[in-house]
Amino acid sequence: MEKEKYGYMSILEASEKIRQGMVTPVALVSECLARIAQLNPALNAFITVLSEEALKQAAVAEAEIKKGQWRGPLHGIPVAVKDFYDTTGIRTTAGFVHFKDRVPAKDAVMVEKLKAAGAILVGKTNMHELGMGTTSVISYFGSVHNPWNGAYVAGGSSGGSAAAVAAGLCYATVDTDAVGSCRLPASCCGVTGFKATYGLLSGQGILAGERTDDTILKLAHVGITTRWVTDTAILLNALADHPNPKREYKDDYRLAFASGKKYRMGVVRNFESTADVRDLFYATVEGLKESKHIFTETDVPFASAVFDIRTIDADREKINATLFKEIDLLLLPTTTDLTPTIDVAQKLGPQAVSPNNTFFANYFGLPAISIPCGMDKNNMPLGLQLVGRAGDEGAVLDAAKDFQEKLPVMHPS
């Protein structure tokens, strides 16, 4: 299949082509559905594919746009959501046997916002069962396979989403991230995984009515998976709640890309990693030092003794004044080791992809993003992580876009 026809365009580019009449929503959705039919049997990225519904909605979007009723850059764009998010009349399973026939009566808030923006939902993506793992190997619907090499894990718990975006099965997904669940698979699959400051995006409607763990609720963030940082900003514009009128770029996060700011980059010293990951990380940083930004070294409170759910709110208040006193952004590897094979992950257990470099951002509620930074010795992608102070999504996105333009562009063959 000719993947370059539409599949790896950015949302921004696809949206412009739709507005100019060079491509239609029906054509974009049709190509994504064809790629799903061709590739999903091997990847197992989707639990539910909404072929008929998606084509109907694409036709509606096409008619609206022709009438001049364009809703914005997501109008007519094929997207998917992790099968954690409730969808009206469409099963929502969380990859769990006891939820395999669970059909909600109401959309999650994030799904409502996607629909309001005119995005076309092509399906629900596979995930690690109940979000309780980082490999997406354990799911009632079977393991997710990495599109770069099917013998390897896709990461988790949002593994199906990262695999789908990497393989060009959709343009973006909405996910969750409680310990790194969006950023880890983004690193494993060579795409962009983002979570905003805690509370900016609503998690209402994630398995609504089911029992939940209060600790997880304090750590869980909504995640966004795309191929390009510019597309992440488009999704964030559509999905964000803006209770704080002082929040910079609250009306359009893409304005951050024109800021021209020079950021103080804190290159983390005390992260956990193997030599392979460490070497690639430092080689990447050396290459980025030619940019306009200022680089210095710093440490991050990774120790488990720091993380106490009883003091999490107070700790979140303190972190901006301490960790970000002398720097604007943190730089560190997303993962601690090379992506494992599915066979190895099955032996190591649910957290075979370690969250030790990502969890601190969940605990402190900080905005964070993983972008592809190169390939390891097994020809599998690795990610570079940027973490910012609470409320400063603009800086995270701006710097990540700057770096992404300097790093290699990668798509699986």
XYZ file of N, CA and C in Angstrom, residues 122-238:
351
model
N -12.307 6.448 14.010
C -12.234 5.224 13.197
C -12.172 3.964 14.048
N -11.954 4.101 15.371
C -11.922 2.903 16.193
C -11.425 3.143 17.599
N -11.385 2.030 18.364
C -10.922 2.006 19.752
C -9.662 1.139 19.804
N -8.601 1.687 20.389
C -7.313 0.997 20.328
C -7.080 0.041 21.495
N -6.314 -0.994 21.202
C -5.958 -2.025 22.168
C -5.022 -1.456 23.229
N -4.965 -2.108 24.375
C -4.210 -1.575 25.504
C -3.864 -2.688 26.483
N -2.917 -2.399 27.358
C -2.619 -3.334 28.437
C -3.847 -3.407 29.348
N -4.214 -4.600 29.715
C -5.430 -4.842 30.491
C -5.578 -3.872 31.657
N -6.699 -3.109 31.649
C -7.043 -2.151 32.702
C -5.976 -1.076 32.910
N -5.085 -0.928 31.949
C -4.027 0.073 32.080
C -2.975 -0.287 33.101
N -2.929 -1.552 33.522
C -2.062 -1.962 34.627
C -0.769 -2.609 34.143
N -0.131 -2.000 33.167
C 1.136 -2.524 32.677
C 1.692 -1.636 31.584
N 2.950 -1.854 31.250
C 3.645 -0.963 30.320
C 4.047 -1.649 29.013
N 3.462 -2.797 28.718
C 3.871 -3.539 27.517
C 2.758 -3.740 26.495
N 1.507 -3.721 26.920
C 0.352 -4.064 26.073
C 0.429 -5.495 25.553
N 1.153 -6.331 26.277
C 1.202 -7.762 25.971
C -0.016 -8.461 26.567
N -0.454 -7.983 27.735
C -1.585 -8.598 28.426
C -2.862 -7.837 28.078
N -3.720 -8.447 27.296
C -5.013 -7.895 26.913
C -5.917 -9.056 26.555
N -7.188 -8.952 26.902
C -8.135 -10.001 26.532
C -8.153 -10.207 25.018
N -7.832 -9.160 24.277
C -7.900 -9.219 22.817
C -6.559 -9.563 22.179
N -5.582 -9.922 22.999
C -4.280 -10.321 22.479
C -3.259 -9.205 22.539
N -1.994 -9.569 22.387
C -0.885 -8.621 22.486
C -0.862 -7.656 21.304
N -0.432 -6.421 21.598
C -0.147 -5.455 20.533
C 1.285 -5.692 20.054
N 1.500 -5.605 18.742
C 2.826 -5.814 18.157
C 3.380 -4.496 17.626
N 4.661 -4.294 17.820
C 5.314 -3.065 17.396
C 5.403 -3.010 15.863
N 4.989 -1.901 15.239
C 5.020 -1.839 13.769
C 6.424 -1.825 13.169
N 7.444 -1.549 13.983
C 8.818 -1.597 13.475
C 9.327 -3.026 13.366
N 8.845 -3.872 14.270
C 9.210 -5.291 14.278
C 8.198 -5.989 15.168
N 7.394 -6.830 14.576
C 6.293 -7.445 15.296
C 6.684 -8.343 16.445
N 7.971 -8.687 16.554
C 8.423 -9.511 17.674
C 8.569 -8.695 18.952
N 8.521 -7.363 18.832
C 8.762 -6.479 19.973
C 7.456 -5.899 20.509
N 7.489 -5.493 21.783
C 6.320 -4.865 22.390
C 6.138 -3.465 21.811
N 4.918 -2.967 21.938
C 4.617 -1.596 21.521
C 4.677 -0.635 22.692
N 4.958 -1.150 23.895
C 4.892 -0.317 25.089
C 3.462 -0.251 25.596
N 3.287 0.409 26.760
C 1.941 0.468 27.300
C 1.823 1.467 28.433
N 0.605 1.674 28.855
C -0.512 0.816 28.489
C -1.197 1.188 27.173
N -0.820 2.336 26.591
C -1.470 2.799 25.355
C -0.775 2.253 24.114
N -0.422 0.974 24.133
C 0.365 0.403 23.050
C -0.343 0.371 21.715
N -1.637 0.069 21.713
C -2.370 0.034 20.459
C -2.405 1.387 19.779
N -2.502 2.433 20.580
C -2.540 3.789 20.034
C -1.224 4.150 19.365
N -0.113 3.909 20.054
C 1.195 4.240 19.485
C 1.456 3.436 18.218
N 1.085 2.154 18.239
C 1.269 1.314 17.052
C 0.423 1.818 15.889
N -0.815 2.221 16.182
C -1.718 2.700 15.131
C -1.214 3.991 14.501
N -0.768 4.921 15.326
C -0.275 6.198 14.804
C 1.021 5.986 14.023
N 1.913 5.155 14.556
C 3.185 4.895 13.873
C 2.975 4.241 12.515
N 1.985 3.365 12.420
C 1.739 2.620 11.182
C 0.833 3.355 10.206
N 0.411 4.566 10.557
C -0.438 5.336 9.655
C -1.863 4.840 9.585
N -2.350 4.209 10.665
C -3.727 3.717 10.691
C -4.705 4.816 11.081
N -4.206 5.871 11.697
C -4.977 7.058 12.036
C -3.981 8.190 12.261
N -4.482 9.402 12.416
C -3.595 10.561 12.513
C -3.237 10.914 13.954
N -4.067 10.506 14.894
C -3.813 10.818 16.302
C -4.711 9.945 17.157
N -4.346 9.827 18.428
C -5.186 9.113 19.387
C -5.233 9.887 20.691
N -6.306 9.668 21.438
C -6.416 10.202 22.796
C -6.271 9.032 23.751
N -5.377 9.189 24.721
C -4.956 8.077 25.566
C -4.966 8.468 27.038
N -4.336 7.654 27.858
C -4.138 7.976 29.265
C -2.664 7.802 29.599
N -2.253 8.425 30.709
C -0.854 8.357 31.133
C -0.816 8.491 32.653
N -0.652 7.350 33.342
C -0.614 7.354 34.806
C 0.787 7.156 35.359
N 1.639 6.453 34.617
C 3.040 6.284 35.036
C 3.989 6.522 33.857
N 3.403 6.900 32.719
C 4.160 7.019 31.474
C 3.452 6.299 30.350
N 2.185 5.959 30.576
C 1.444 5.042 29.703
C 1.234 5.528 28.284
N 1.418 6.815 28.037
C 1.365 7.358 26.682
C 2.772 7.602 26.145
N 3.666 8.101 27.007
C 5.032 8.425 26.570
C 5.883 7.180 26.323
N 5.722 6.150 27.136
C 6.522 4.932 26.944
C 6.239 4.265 25.598
N 4.971 4.019 25.237
C 4.725 3.437 23.914
C 5.116 4.366 22.769
N 5.015 5.677 22.990
C 5.470 6.616 21.958
C 6.951 6.413 21.683
N 7.728 6.226 22.740
C 9.157 5.968 22.583
C 9.389 4.640 21.864
N 8.678 3.608 22.267
C 8.862 2.279 21.670
C 8.491 2.247 20.189
N 7.506 3.058 19.795
C 6.992 3.004 18.423
C 7.447 4.172 17.552
N 8.221 5.092 18.109
C 8.763 6.171 17.302
C 7.770 7.252 16.932
N 6.885 7.612 17.883
C 5.928 8.689 17.651
C 5.999 9.689 18.808
N 5.100 10.653 18.811
C 5.090 11.717 19.811
C 3.997 11.443 20.834
N 4.382 11.337 22.106
C 3.426 11.090 23.175
C 3.481 12.202 24.200
N 2.332 12.774 24.542
C 2.270 13.985 25.375
C 1.235 13.829 26.476
N 1.548 14.375 27.636
C 0.534 14.585 28.669
C 0.666 16.009 29.185
N -0.464 16.631 29.451
C -0.478 18.013 29.918
C -0.381 18.064 31.438
N -0.352 19.263 31.980
C -0.422 19.460 33.419
C -1.658 18.754 33.973
N -1.523 18.172 35.148
C -2.634 17.446 35.766
C -3.879 18.337 35.836
N -4.990 17.825 35.321
C -6.262 18.524 35.409
C -6.619 19.383 34.217
N -5.664 19.646 33.321
C -5.987 20.482 32.161
C -6.936 19.766 31.205
N -6.773 18.451 31.066
C -7.644 17.642 30.218
C -8.497 16.734 31.098
N -9.761 16.627 30.793
C -10.700 15.896 31.644
C -10.653 14.390 31.409
N -10.566 13.649 32.505
C -10.633 12.199 32.435
C -12.027 11.665 32.699
N -13.011 12.540 32.740
C -14.379 12.106 33.014
C -14.885 11.207 31.893
N -15.398 10.052 32.279
C -15.903 9.115 31.283
C -14.926 8.016 30.927
N -13.874 7.869 31.727
C -12.990 6.712 31.585
C -13.582 5.598 32.450
N -14.189 4.612 31.805
C -14.869 3.516 32.515
C -15.822 4.061 33.575
N -16.662 4.994 33.181
C -17.594 5.620 34.121
C -18.464 4.567 34.801
N -18.602 4.716 36.110
C -19.434 3.811 36.888
C -18.726 2.589 37.412
N -17.487 2.357 36.970
C -16.723 1.210 37.463
C -15.884 1.628 38.674
N -15.504 0.644 39.484
C -14.676 0.935 40.661
C -13.326 1.490 40.234
N -12.860 2.510 40.932
C -11.564 3.105 40.607
C -10.719 3.234 41.865
N -9.429 3.312 41.673
C -8.464 3.474 42.753
C -8.150 4.961 42.883
N -8.361 5.528 44.083
C -8.127 6.959 44.287
C -6.690 7.354 43.985
N -5.750 6.449 44.249
C -4.344 6.747 43.953
C -4.137 6.927 42.457
N -4.712 6.026 41.667
C -4.585 6.131 40.213
C -5.209 7.427 39.714
N -6.345 7.818 40.298
C -7.003 9.049 39.866
C -6.113 10.265 40.086
N -5.284 10.230 41.116
C -4.371 11.342 41.392
C -3.199 11.372 40.416
N -2.891 10.231 39.827
C -1.723 10.127 38.948
C -2.084 10.159 37.469
N -3.311 9.771 37.145
C -3.696 9.588 35.745
C -3.908 10.920 35.034
N -3.289 11.040 33.879
C -3.446 12.194 33.007
C -4.006 11.711 31.669
N -4.689 12.588 30.974
C -5.059 12.302 29.591
C -3.797 12.419 28.739
N -3.639 11.504 27.794
C -2.493 11.534 26.892
C -2.924 11.799 25.458
N -1.997 12.297 24.663
C -2.233 12.549 23.238
C -1.077 11.938 22.456
N -1.384 11.098 21.488
C -0.358 10.500 20.633
C -0.535 10.999 19.204
N 0.543 11.523 18.635
C 0.554 12.006 17.257
C 1.893 11.629 16.628
N 2.071 11.994 15.375
C 3.395 11.846 14.768
C 4.210 13.132 14.888
N 3.536 14.263 15.013
C 4.212 15.553 14.977
C 3.784 16.412 16.159
N 4.710 17.172 16.710
C 4.404 18.059 17.834
C 3.367 19.104 17.427
N 3.437 19.587 16.195
C 2.437 20.559 15.740
C 1.028 19.983 15.842
N 0.889 18.692 15.575
C -0.418 18.048 15.682
C -0.853 17.906 17.136
N 0.107 17.705 18.019
C -0.210 17.643 19.449
C -0.854 18.944 19.896
N -0.321 20.064 19.443
C -0.887 21.367 19.803
C -2.312 21.515 19.286
N -2.574 21.003 18.092
C -3.926 21.060 17.533
C -4.895 20.260 18.399
N -4.492 19.061 18.803
C -5.334 18.244 19.690
C -5.545 18.936 21.026
N -4.479 19.511 21.574
C -4.581 20.166 22.877
C -5.550 21.340 22.822
N -5.522 22.103 21.738
C -6.469 23.207 21.582
C -7.908 22.716 21.658
N -8.176 21.585 21.021
C -9.540 21.065 20.952
C -9.997 20.435 22.262
